[in-house]
CSV table of C-alpha atoms and ligand atoms in Angstrom, one decimal:
chain,number,residue,atom,x,y,z
I,1,MET,CA,24.6,-24.8,0.4
I,2,HIS,CA,28.5,-25.6,-1.1
I,3,THR,CA,29.2,-22.4,-2.1
I,4,SER,CA,30.8,-20.2,0.1
I,5,MET,CA,29.0,-17.0,0.5
I,6,ASN,CA,32.4,-14.9,1.0
I,7,ASP,CA,32.5,-16.1,-2.9
I,8,ASP,CA,29.4,-15.7,-4.0
I,9,PRO,CA,27.1,-13.8,-1.8
I,10,ALA,CA,24.4,-13.4,-4.5
I,11,LYS,CA,23.9,-17.4,-4.7
I,12,PHE,CA,22.3,-17.1,-1.4
I,13,SER,CA,19.0,-15.2,-0.2
I,14,LEU,CA,16.8,-14.4,2.9
I,15,SER,CA,15.6,-18.1,2.4
I,16,ASN,CA,19.1,-19.6,3.9
I,17,PHE,CA,18.8,-17.8,6.8
I,18,LEU,CA,16.0,-18.9,9.3
I,19,ALA,CA,17.6,-20.9,11.5
I,20,GLY,CA,18.7,-19.5,14.9
I,21,GLU,CA,22.9,-19.7,15.3
I,22,SER,CA,22.7,-18.6,19.1
I,23,ASN,CA,20.5,-19.8,22.1
I,24,ASP,CA,19.9,-15.9,22.7
I,25,PRO,CA,16.7,-15.6,20.0
I,26,LEU,CA,17.0,-11.8,20.0
I,27,GLN,CA,20.6,-12.1,18.7
I,28,ALA,CA,20.7,-12.4,14.1
I,29,PRO,CA,22.3,-15.5,12.7
I,30,ALA,CA,26.2,-14.1,12.7
I,31,SER,CA,26.1,-15.6,9.0
I,32,PHE,CA,23.1,-13.2,8.0
I,33,THR,CA,25.1,-10.1,9.3
I,34,ASN,CA,28.3,-11.4,7.1
I,35,TRP,CA,26.0,-11.9,3.7
I,36,MET,CA,24.3,-7.9,4.6
I,37,ARG,CA,27.8,-6.5,5.0
I,38,LEU,CA,28.8,-8.6,1.9
I,39,CYS,CA,25.7,-7.8,0.0
I,40,ALA,CA,25.9,-3.9,1.5
I,41,TRP,CA,26.1,-2.1,-2.1
I,42,ALA,CA,22.7,-4.2,-3.3
I,43,ALA,CA,21.1,-3.7,0.1
I,44,GLU,CA,21.4,0.2,-0.6
I,45,LEU,CA,18.9,-0.2,-2.6
I,46,TYR,CA,16.5,-0.6,0.0
I,47,GLU,CA,15.0,2.0,2.2
I,48,PRO,CA,16.1,4.9,0.1
I,49,GLU,CA,15.1,8.0,1.4
I,50,LEU,CA,11.9,9.8,0.0
I,51,LEU,CA,13.0,13.4,0.2
I,52,ALA,CA,9.7,15.0,-1.0
I,53,SER,CA,6.2,13.3,-2.0
I,54,ALA,CA,5.3,10.2,-3.8
I,55,ASP,CA,4.9,12.6,-7.0
I,56,ALA,CA,5.0,11.4,-10.9
I,57,ARG,CA,8.7,13.1,-10.1
I,58,THR,CA,10.5,13.3,-6.6
I,59,VAL,CA,13.7,13.6,-5.3
I,60,ILE,CA,15.2,10.5,-3.2
I,61,ASP,CA,18.6,10.0,-1.3
I,62,TYR,CA,21.4,8.2,-3.5
I,63,GLY,CA,24.6,8.2,-2.3
I,64,GLY,CA,23.9,10.6,0.6
I,65,LYS,CA,22.9,13.4,-2.1
I,66,PRO,CA,19.5,14.2,-2.7
I,67,ARG,CA,19.1,12.9,-6.5
I,68,PRO,CA,15.8,14.0,-8.8
I,69,VAL,CA,13.8,10.7,-10.3
I,70,ILE,CA,11.4,10.0,-12.0
I,71,ASN,CA,9.2,8.1,-9.5
I,72,LEU,CA,7.9,4.5,-11.0
I,73,CYS,CA,8.2,2.9,-7.1
I,74,SER,CA,4.6,4.7,-5.9
I,75,TYR,CA,1.3,3.4,-5.0
I,76,ASN,CA,0.1,6.5,-5.5
I,77,TYR,CA,-1.9,5.2,-8.6
I,78,LEU,CA,-4.2,8.3,-8.7
I,79,GLY,CA,-2.3,10.7,-7.1
I,80,LEU,CA,-4.4,11.7,-4.5
I,81,ALA,CA,-1.5,11.6,-1.9
I,82,ASN,CA,-0.3,14.7,-2.6
I,83,HIS,CA,-3.9,16.1,-4.0
I,84,PRO,CA,-4.1,19.5,-3.0
I,85,GLU,CA,-7.7,19.3,-1.5
I,86,VAL,CA,-6.9,16.3,0.2
I,87,LEU,CA,-4.0,18.3,2.0
I,88,VAL,CA,-6.8,21.0,3.0
I,89,ALA,CA,-8.8,18.4,4.6
I,90,ALA,CA,-6.1,16.8,6.5
I,91,HIS,CA,-5.1,20.3,7.9
I,92,GLU,CA,-8.4,21.0,8.6
I,93,ALA,CA,-8.8,17.7,10.7
I,94,LEU,CA,-5.8,18.4,12.5
I,95,ARG,CA,-6.7,21.5,13.4
I,96,THR,CA,-10.3,20.1,15.1
I,97,HIS,CA,-9.4,16.7,16.1
I,98,GLY,CA,-5.3,17.0,16.8
I,99,MET,CA,-3.1,14.4,16.0
I,100,GLY,CA,-3.7,10.7,17.5
I,101,ALA,CA,-7.0,8.7,18.0
I,102,CYS,CA,-5.2,7.7,20.8
I,103,GLY,CA,-7.3,4.3,21.3
I,104,SER,CA,-8.4,0.9,19.7
I,105,PRO,CA,-12.0,2.2,17.9
I,106,MET,CA,-13.5,-0.2,20.5
I,107,LEU,CA,-12.9,2.0,23.3
I,108,SER,CA,-11.9,5.7,22.4
I,109,GLY,CA,-10.3,6.1,19.1
I,110,MET,CA,-13.4,5.9,17.1
I,111,THR,CA,-14.1,9.7,16.0
I,112,ASP,CA,-16.7,11.3,14.2
I,113,LEU,CA,-14.9,11.2,10.6
I,114,HIS,CA,-14.3,7.5,11.3
I,115,ARG,CA,-18.0,6.5,11.5
I,116,GLU,CA,-18.4,9.1,8.1
I,117,LEU,CA,-15.9,7.2,6.5
I,118,GLU,CA,-17.3,4.1,7.0
I,119,ARG,CA,-20.7,4.7,6.1
I,120,ARG,CA,-19.3,6.6,2.9
I,121,VAL,CA,-17.2,3.4,1.9
I,122,ALA,CA,-20.3,1.2,2.6
I,123,LYS,CA,-22.8,3.1,0.5
I,124,PHE,CA,-19.7,3.5,-2.4
I,125,LEU,CA,-19.7,0.0,-2.2
I,126,LYS,CA,-23.4,-0.8,-2.0
I,127,ARG,CA,-22.9,-2.9,1.6
I,128,GLU,CA,-24.7,-2.1,4.7
I,129,ASP,CA,-21.4,-1.4,6.6
I,130,ALA,CA,-18.0,-1.1,6.4
I,131,MET,CA,-15.1,-1.4,9.2
I,132,LEU,CA,-11.4,0.5,9.1
I,133,PHE,CA,-8.3,-1.4,10.2
I,134,ASN,CA,-4.5,0.6,10.9
I,135,SER,CA,-2.9,-1.1,8.1
I,136,GLY,CA,-4.0,-2.6,5.1
I,137,PHE,CA,-2.1,-5.4,6.4
I,138,GLY,CA,-4.0,-5.9,9.8
I,139,GLY,CA,-7.2,-5.9,7.9
I,140,ALA,CA,-6.4,-8.8,5.8
I,141,LEU,CA,-4.9,-10.3,8.8
I,142,GLY,CA,-7.5,-9.3,11.1
I,143,THR,CA,-10.4,-10.0,8.8
I,144,ILE,CA,-9.0,-13.8,8.1
I,145,SER,CA,-8.2,-14.5,11.3
I,146,GLY,CA,-11.3,-13.4,13.0
I,147,LEU,CA,-13.4,-15.6,10.8
I,148,LEU,CA,-11.5,-18.4,9.9
I,149,ARG,CA,-11.5,-21.1,12.5
I,150,LYS,CA,-9.2,-24.3,13.2
I,151,SER,CA,-11.7,-26.7,11.4
I,152,ASP,CA,-11.9,-24.2,8.2
I,153,VAL,CA,-9.7,-24.5,5.3
I,154,ALA,CA,-8.0,-21.2,3.8
I,155,LEU,CA,-7.6,-22.1,-0.4
I,156,LEU,CA,-4.8,-19.5,-0.9
I,157,ASP,CA,-3.3,-18.4,-4.6
I,158,ASN,CA,0.3,-19.4,-4.7
I,159,ARG,CA,1.2,-15.9,-5.6
I,160,SER,CA,-1.2,-14.5,-2.5
I,161,HIS,CA,0.5,-11.7,0.0
I,162,LEU,CA,1.7,-12.5,3.0
I,163,SER,CA,-0.9,-10.6,4.9
I,164,LEU,CA,-3.1,-13.3,3.8
I,165,ARG,CA,-1.1,-15.7,4.1
I,166,ASP,CA,-0.6,-14.8,7.6
I,167,GLY,CA,-4.3,-14.3,8.7
I,168,ALA,CA,-4.8,-18.0,8.0
I,169,VAL,CA,-2.0,-19.3,9.7
I,170,LEU,CA,-3.1,-16.7,12.9
I,171,SER,CA,-6.2,-18.8,12.5
I,172,ARG,CA,-4.6,-22.1,12.9
I,173,CYS,CA,-6.9,-23.5,10.3
I,174,ARG,CA,-5.6,-25.8,7.3
I,175,THR,CA,-4.1,-23.9,4.8
I,176,GLU,CA,-4.3,-25.4,1.1
I,177,LYS,CA,-2.0,-23.9,-2.2
I,178,PHE,CA,-3.4,-23.4,-5.9
I,179,GLU,CA,-1.6,-22.5,-8.8
I,180,HIS,CA,-1.9,-19.5,-9.4
I,181,ASN,CA,-5.0,-18.4,-11.3
I,182,ASP,CA,-5.9,-21.6,-12.1
I,183,PRO,CA,-9.2,-22.7,-12.3
I,184,SER,CA,-8.7,-26.7,-12.3
I,185,SER,CA,-6.3,-26.7,-9.7
I,186,LEU,CA,-8.8,-24.9,-7.4
I,187,ASP,CA,-11.2,-27.5,-8.2
I,188,ALA,CA,-8.5,-29.9,-7.3
I,189,ALA,CA,-8.2,-28.4,-3.8
I,190,LEU,CA,-11.6,-27.7,-2.8
I,191,SER,CA,-11.8,-31.5,-4.0
I,192,ARG,CA,-9.6,-32.8,-1.4
I,193,GLN,CA,-10.9,-30.3,1.7
I,194,LYS,CA,-14.7,-31.3,1.3
I,195,ALA,CA,-15.4,-31.5,4.8
I,196,ARG,CA,-14.6,-28.4,5.7
I,197,ARG,CA,-15.7,-24.6,5.9
I,198,GLN,CA,-13.9,-23.7,3.0
I,199,LEU,CA,-12.6,-20.2,2.0
I,200,VAL,CA,-10.8,-19.3,-1.5
I,201,ILE,CA,-8.9,-16.3,-1.1
I,202,VAL,CA,-7.6,-14.4,-4.3
I,203,GLU,CA,-6.4,-10.6,-5.1
I,204,GLY,CA,-7.7,-8.5,-7.6
I,205,ILE,CA,-4.6,-7.5,-9.0
I,206,TYR,CA,-1.6,-9.5,-7.8
I,207,SER,CA,0.8,-7.0,-6.6
I,208,MET,CA,4.0,-8.6,-8.0
I,209,ASP,CA,2.7,-9.5,-11.2
I,210,GLY,CA,0.3,-6.7,-12.1
I,211,ASP,CA,-1.6,-9.2,-13.9
I,212,PHE,CA,-5.4,-9.5,-13.0
I,213,GLY,CA,-7.1,-12.3,-10.6
I,214,ASN,CA,-9.4,-14.7,-12.7
I,215,LEU,CA,-12.1,-13.6,-10.9
I,216,LYS,CA,-15.2,-15.2,-13.2
I,217,GLU,CA,-13.9,-18.8,-13.7
I,218,LEU,CA,-12.1,-19.0,-9.7
I,219,LEU,CA,-15.4,-17.9,-8.5
I,220,ALA,CA,-17.5,-20.3,-10.9
I,221,ILE,CA,-15.5,-23.0,-9.2
I,222,ALA,CA,-15.6,-22.1,-6.1
I,223,GLU,CA,-19.2,-21.4,-6.2
I,224,SER,CA,-19.6,-25.3,-7.5
I,225,HIS,CA,-18.1,-26.4,-4.7
I,226,GLY,CA,-20.3,-23.8,-2.2
I,227,ALA,CA,-16.9,-22.5,-1.0
I,228,SER,CA,-17.2,-18.4,0.0
I,229,VAL,CA,-14.6,-16.1,-1.8
I,230,PHE,CA,-12.6,-13.0,-0.2
I,231,ILE,CA,-10.8,-11.1,-2.8
I,232,ASP,CA,-8.2,-8.6,-1.9
I,233,GLU,CA,-8.6,-5.5,-3.7
I,234,ALA,CA,-5.6,-3.7,-2.0
I,235,HIS,CA,-4.2,-2.7,-5.4
I,236,SER,CA,-7.8,-2.8,-7.8
I,237,MET,CA,-9.6,-0.6,-5.2
I,238,LEU,CA,-10.8,2.9,-7.0
I,239,GLY,CA,-8.2,2.0,-9.7
I,240,CYS,CA,-10.1,-0.7,-11.5
I,241,GLY,CA,-13.9,-1.1,-12.5
I,242,GLU,CA,-16.1,1.8,-14.1
I,243,HIS,CA,-16.9,3.3,-11.0
I,244,GLY,CA,-13.7,2.4,-9.0
I,245,ARG,CA,-14.9,-0.2,-7.2
I,246,GLY,CA,-12.2,-2.8,-7.9
I,247,ALA,CA,-11.8,-5.8,-9.6
I,248,ALA,CA,-14.9,-7.2,-8.7
I,249,GLU,CA,-16.9,-4.3,-10.5
I,250,HIS,CA,-14.7,-4.7,-13.5
I,251,PHE,CA,-15.6,-8.5,-13.9
I,252,GLY,CA,-18.9,-7.5,-12.9
I,253,VAL,CA,-18.9,-10.2,-10.3
I,254,GLU,CA,-19.7,-7.4,-6.8
I,255,ASN,CA,-22.9,-9.6,-5.8
I,256,ARG,CA,-21.3,-13.0,-5.7
I,257,VAL,CA,-18.6,-11.7,-3.2
I,258,PRO,CA,-20.3,-11.0,0.4
I,259,LEU,CA,-17.2,-8.9,1.3
I,260,VAL,CA,-14.7,-6.4,-0.1
I,261,TYR,CA,-11.5,-6.0,1.3
I,262,GLY,CA,-9.1,-3.2,0.6
I,263,THR,CA,-6.4,-0.9,1.1
I,264,PHE,CA,-6.0,3.0,1.5
I,265,SER,CA,-2.6,2.6,1.0
I,266,LYS,CA,-2.5,2.5,-2.8
I,267,ALA,CA,-4.8,4.6,-5.1
I,268,PHE,CA,-6.7,6.8,-2.0
I,269,GLY,CA,-2.9,7.7,-1.0
I,270,ALA,CA,-2.9,7.5,2.7
I,271,LEU,CA,-2.3,4.5,5.4
I,272,GLY,CA,-5.2,1.6,6.2
I,273,GLY,CA,-7.4,-1.0,5.4
I,274,PHE,CA,-10.9,-1.7,5.4
I,275,VAL,CA,-13.6,-4.2,4.6
I,276,ALA,CA,-17.1,-3.8,3.8
I,277,GLY,CA,-20.1,-6.2,4.2
I,278,SER,CA,-23.3,-7.4,6.1
I,279,LYS,CA,-23.9,-5.5,9.4
I,280,ASP,CA,-24.0,-8.8,11.1
I,281,THR,CA,-20.8,-9.7,10.0
I,282,LEU,CA,-18.6,-6.6,10.8
I,283,GLN,CA,-19.9,-6.6,14.3
I,284,TYR,CA,-18.9,-10.4,15.0
I,285,LEU,CA,-15.7,-9.4,13.4
I,286,ARG,CA,-15.3,-6.3,15.4
I,287,PHE,CA,-14.8,-8.0,18.3
I,288,TYR,CA,-12.7,-11.3,17.1
I,289,ALA,CA,-9.6,-9.5,14.5
I,290,HIS,CA,-7.7,-9.1,17.2
I,291,PRO,CA,-5.4,-6.3,14.9
I,292,TYR,CA,-9.1,-4.0,15.0
I,293,VAL,CA,-9.7,-4.3,18.7
I,294,TYR,CA,-6.2,-4.3,20.1
I,295,SER,CA,-4.7,-1.5,18.1
I,296,CYS,CA,-4.8,2.2,17.9
I,297,ALA,CA,-7.5,3.4,15.4
I,298,LEU,CA,-5.9,5.7,12.1
I,299,PRO,CA,-5.5,9.5,13.3
I,300,PRO,CA,-8.1,11.5,12.2
I,301,VAL,CA,-6.0,13.6,9.9
I,302,VAL,CA,-5.5,10.2,7.8
I,303,ILE,CA,-9.1,9.9,7.6
I,304,ALA,CA,-10.2,13.3,6.7
I,305,ALA,CA,-7.6,12.8,3.7
I,306,ILE,CA,-9.3,8.9,2.9
I,307,LEU,CA,-12.3,10.7,2.8
I,308,LYS,CA,-11.5,13.8,0.5
I,309,ALA,CA,-9.8,11.2,-1.6
I,310,LEU,CA,-12.2,8.9,-1.9
I,311,GLU,CA,-14.5,11.8,-3.0
I,312,LEU,CA,-12.1,13.1,-5.6
I,313,GLY,CA,-11.5,9.1,-7.1
I,314,THR,CA,-15.4,9.0,-7.0
I,315,SER,CA,-16.3,12.1,-9.0
I,316,GLN,CA,-13.5,12.2,-10.9
I,317,PRO,CA,-13.5,9.2,-13.3
I,318,GLU,CA,-11.0,10.7,-15.7
I,319,LEU,CA,-8.6,9.8,-13.3
I,320,ARG,CA,-8.8,6.5,-13.5
I,321,ALA,CA,-9.0,6.5,-17.0
I,322,GLN,CA,-5.3,8.8,-17.0
I,323,LEU,CA,-4.1,5.9,-15.3
I,324,TRP,CA,-5.0,3.2,-17.9
I,325,GLN,CA,-4.3,5.4,-20.3
I,326,ASN,CA,-0.9,5.9,-19.0
I,327,ALA,CA,-0.3,2.1,-18.1
I,328,ASP,CA,-1.4,0.9,-21.3
I,329,TYR,CA,0.9,3.1,-22.9
I,330,PHE,CA,4.1,2.3,-20.8
I,331,HIS,CA,3.3,-1.4,-21.2
I,332,ALA,CA,3.6,-1.5,-24.9
I,333,GLN,CA,6.5,0.6,-25.3
I,334,LEU,CA,8.4,-2.2,-22.6
I,335,GLN,CA,7.0,-4.5,-25.1
I,336,SER,CA,7.9,-3.0,-28.1
I,337,LEU,CA,12.0,-2.8,-26.3
I,338,GLY,CA,11.5,-5.9,-25.9
I,339,LEU,CA,11.7,-6.3,-22.0
I,340,ASP,CA,9.6,-9.2,-20.3
I,341,THR,CA,6.8,-8.0,-18.2
I,342,GLY,CA,5.2,-11.5,-17.2
I,343,ALA,CA,1.4,-11.9,-17.1
I,344,SER,CA,1.4,-7.8,-16.5
I,345,THR,CA,-1.9,-6.4,-17.7
I,346,THR,CA,-2.3,-3.6,-15.4
I,347,TYR,CA,-0.7,-0.5,-13.5
I,348,VAL,CA,1.7,-2.8,-12.1
I,349,MET,CA,4.6,-4.2,-14.0
I,350,PRO,CA,7.2,-6.2,-13.5
I,351,ILE,CA,10.0,-6.0,-15.7
I,352,VAL,CA,12.0,-9.5,-15.4
I,353,ILE,CA,15.7,-9.7,-15.3
I,354,GLY,CA,15.5,-12.9,-13.9
I,355,ASP,CA,19.7,-12.8,-12.5
I,356,ARG,CA,20.1,-11.5,-9.0
I,357,GLU,CA,23.7,-9.9,-9.4
I,358,ARG,CA,22.6,-8.3,-12.5
I,359,MET,CA,19.4,-6.6,-11.1
I,360,TYR,CA,21.1,-4.9,-8.0
I,361,ARG,CA,24.1,-3.8,-10.7
I,362,LEU,CA,21.2,-2.1,-13.2
I,363,GLY,CA,19.2,-1.3,-10.3
I,364,HIS,CA,22.4,0.9,-9.3
I,365,GLU,CA,22.7,2.4,-13.2
I,366,LEU,CA,18.9,3.3,-12.9
I,367,ARG,CA,18.8,5.5,-10.2
I,368,ARG,CA,22.1,7.2,-10.9
I,369,ARG,CA,20.3,8.0,-14.4
I,370,GLY,CA,17.4,9.0,-12.2
I,371,LEU,CA,14.9,6.4,-12.5
I,372,TRP,CA,13.3,4.9,-9.6
I,373,VAL,CA,11.6,1.6,-9.6
I,374,ALA,CA,11.3,-1.4,-6.9
I,375,PRO,CA,13.7,-3.9,-6.8
I,376,VAL,CA,11.9,-7.6,-6.5
I,377,ASP,CA,14.2,-10.4,-5.4
I,378,TYR,CA,13.5,-14.0,-4.3
I,379,PRO,CA,11.7,-15.3,-2.5
I,380,ALA,CA,8.8,-12.4,-3.3
I,381,VAL,CA,9.1,-13.5,-6.9
I,382,PRO,CA,10.8,-16.8,-7.8
I,383,GLN,CA,14.3,-17.2,-8.6
I,384,ASN,CA,14.4,-16.5,-12.1
I,385,ARG,CA,11.7,-13.8,-12.0
I,386,ILE,CA,13.6,-11.5,-9.8
I,387,CYS,CA,12.9,-8.3,-11.2
I,388,PHE,CA,12.3,-4.3,-11.0
I,389,ARG,CA,8.9,-3.4,-10.3
I,390,ALA,CA,7.5,-0.3,-12.5
I,391,CYS,CA,3.9,1.1,-11.1
I,392,VAL,CA,2.5,3.9,-13.5
I,393,THR,CA,0.0,7.0,-11.9
I,394,ALA,CA,-2.5,8.7,-13.4
I,395,LYS,CA,0.1,12.1,-12.6
I,396,HIS,CA,2.6,10.8,-15.1
I,397,THR,CA,3.3,12.9,-18.2
I,398,ARG,CA,3.9,11.4,-21.2
I,399,ALA,CA,7.2,13.3,-21.3
I,400,ASP,CA,8.4,11.3,-17.8
I,401,LEU,CA,7.2,8.3,-19.3
I,402,ASP,CA,9.5,8.9,-22.6
I,403,GLU,CA,11.9,9.7,-20.5
I,404,ALA,CA,12.0,6.4,-18.0
I,405,LEU,CA,11.6,4.3,-21.4
I,406,ASN,CA,15.0,6.0,-22.4
I,407,ILE,CA,16.8,5.5,-19.5
I,408,LEU,CA,15.4,1.5,-19.8
I,409,ALA,CA,16.5,1.3,-23.3
I,410,ASP,CA,19.7,2.7,-22.8
I,411,THR,CA,20.9,0.5,-20.1
I,412,LEU,CA,18.2,-2.6,-19.5
I,413,VAL,CA,18.3,-3.2,-23.1
I,414,PRO,CA,21.9,-4.0,-23.6
I,415,ALA,CA,22.3,-5.6,-20.6
I,416,MET,CA,19.5,-8.0,-21.5
I,417,LEU,CA,21.0,-8.7,-25.3
I,418,GLN,CA,24.1,-9.2,-23.9
I,419,LYS,CA,22.8,-12.0,-21.2
I,420,GLN,CA,20.8,-13.9,-24.2
I,421,SER,CA,24.2,-13.6,-26.0
I,422,ALA,CA,26.1,-15.1,-23.2
U,1,LIG,C1,-2.3,-7.5,-2.0
U,1,LIG,C2,-1.9,-6.8,-0.6
U,1,LIG,N1,-2.7,-6.5,0.1
U,1,LIG,C3,-2.5,-6.3,1.2
U,1,LIG,C4,-1.2,-5.8,1.6
U,1,LIG,C5,-1.6,-4.7,2.4
U,1,LIG,O1,-1.8,-3.5,2.3
U,1,LIG,P1,-0.7,-2.2,3.6
U,1,LIG,O2,0.7,-1.8,2.6
U,1,LIG,O3,-1.7,-1.4,3.4
U,1,LIG,O4,-0.6,-2.6,4.4
U,1,LIG,C6,-0.2,-4.9,0.2
U,1,LIG,C7,0.6,-4.0,0.9
U,1,LIG,O5,1.0,-4.1,-0.6
U,1,LIG,C8,-0.6,-5.9,-0.7
U,1,LIG,O6,0.0,-5.9,-2.1
């Protein structure tokens, strides 16, 4: 790259600093440290300290001072993270079971609460069994690396989450990418890899683009090749489908996927991951998924909270209805402001800015004005799709959403018009 970093640090991205620059791998590349110093004003938008709960309106630290914000930055889609009944359940488990599980589930970390949650998740998803992971990332990574072998092939949508890609890398299987949501590209990739066992890996809702996986068409292609399909339902579980059973329920394809994977960190408002499926497959996976066998079980207090969240999320469909009503409203209003929300059709909405420096400048302005959205930079999205990501929840009131829209109308809209005329 010819541009000098000191002259134009915005021309650089995380992809420029992968090579080591000293003999010691424990030392960060000096150019990265310099870049971070030059970009400190932009990096301030990352890791903001949340000073209250992940509610629709909350308080974050901005410039060393508490700043009340409308929170469009949280995965608390149904508002269960701070539901009073969830908090009571967690308190009770803290009293009965203490804080940590203090062991891998295999050896000593499996409590009666963990078993109960396994049973309830399996029943909810109409599967024989379920197993729990202490993170969603570990669950995806552990499931894929625990089941795929070197002689297999993983076919990944090119917008796949890193937990899925890293799982395939760890398994040392061959990986093939296909164009996002594109059946003909998947068909070509499957045709190239006929001799191997094939696993097609897709997502219910894509976490950066906010669009649904094209499940019906991709499943049909996979089935025509005799390939299995794995759906990451991290963002769709409990938020999609009539009963909350995710994108597979939404598209009516549940009985065509043998394994269900999701997380407890999004609509469940807690932490962890799970996979549900046949007893035999899970019995095998319990011994071969390293993040399961060699890592501590979730704290019982978290399990108790998830049990209550599952009960509320399944017995109160009005929460899901409110989530979608809010998403539809916000989406329509963003479009009427002329903002680019890409392919989003869900409660996860990119607002595309397409220029790194402008995005960070606007990000500061939005925080100053009291709106909290996530900055999303390359390589998480392509350079020309650098964006903010807004997540709408069931707990946002119309007044919250309208205030957020007013702030966007005052800040982003003039900036984007300026860009067009430049
Ligand atoms: C699609 C997808 N899969 C897996 C994960 C990992 O989940 P967790 O944050 O619970 O570790 C995420 C996290 O955002 C995700 O977006």
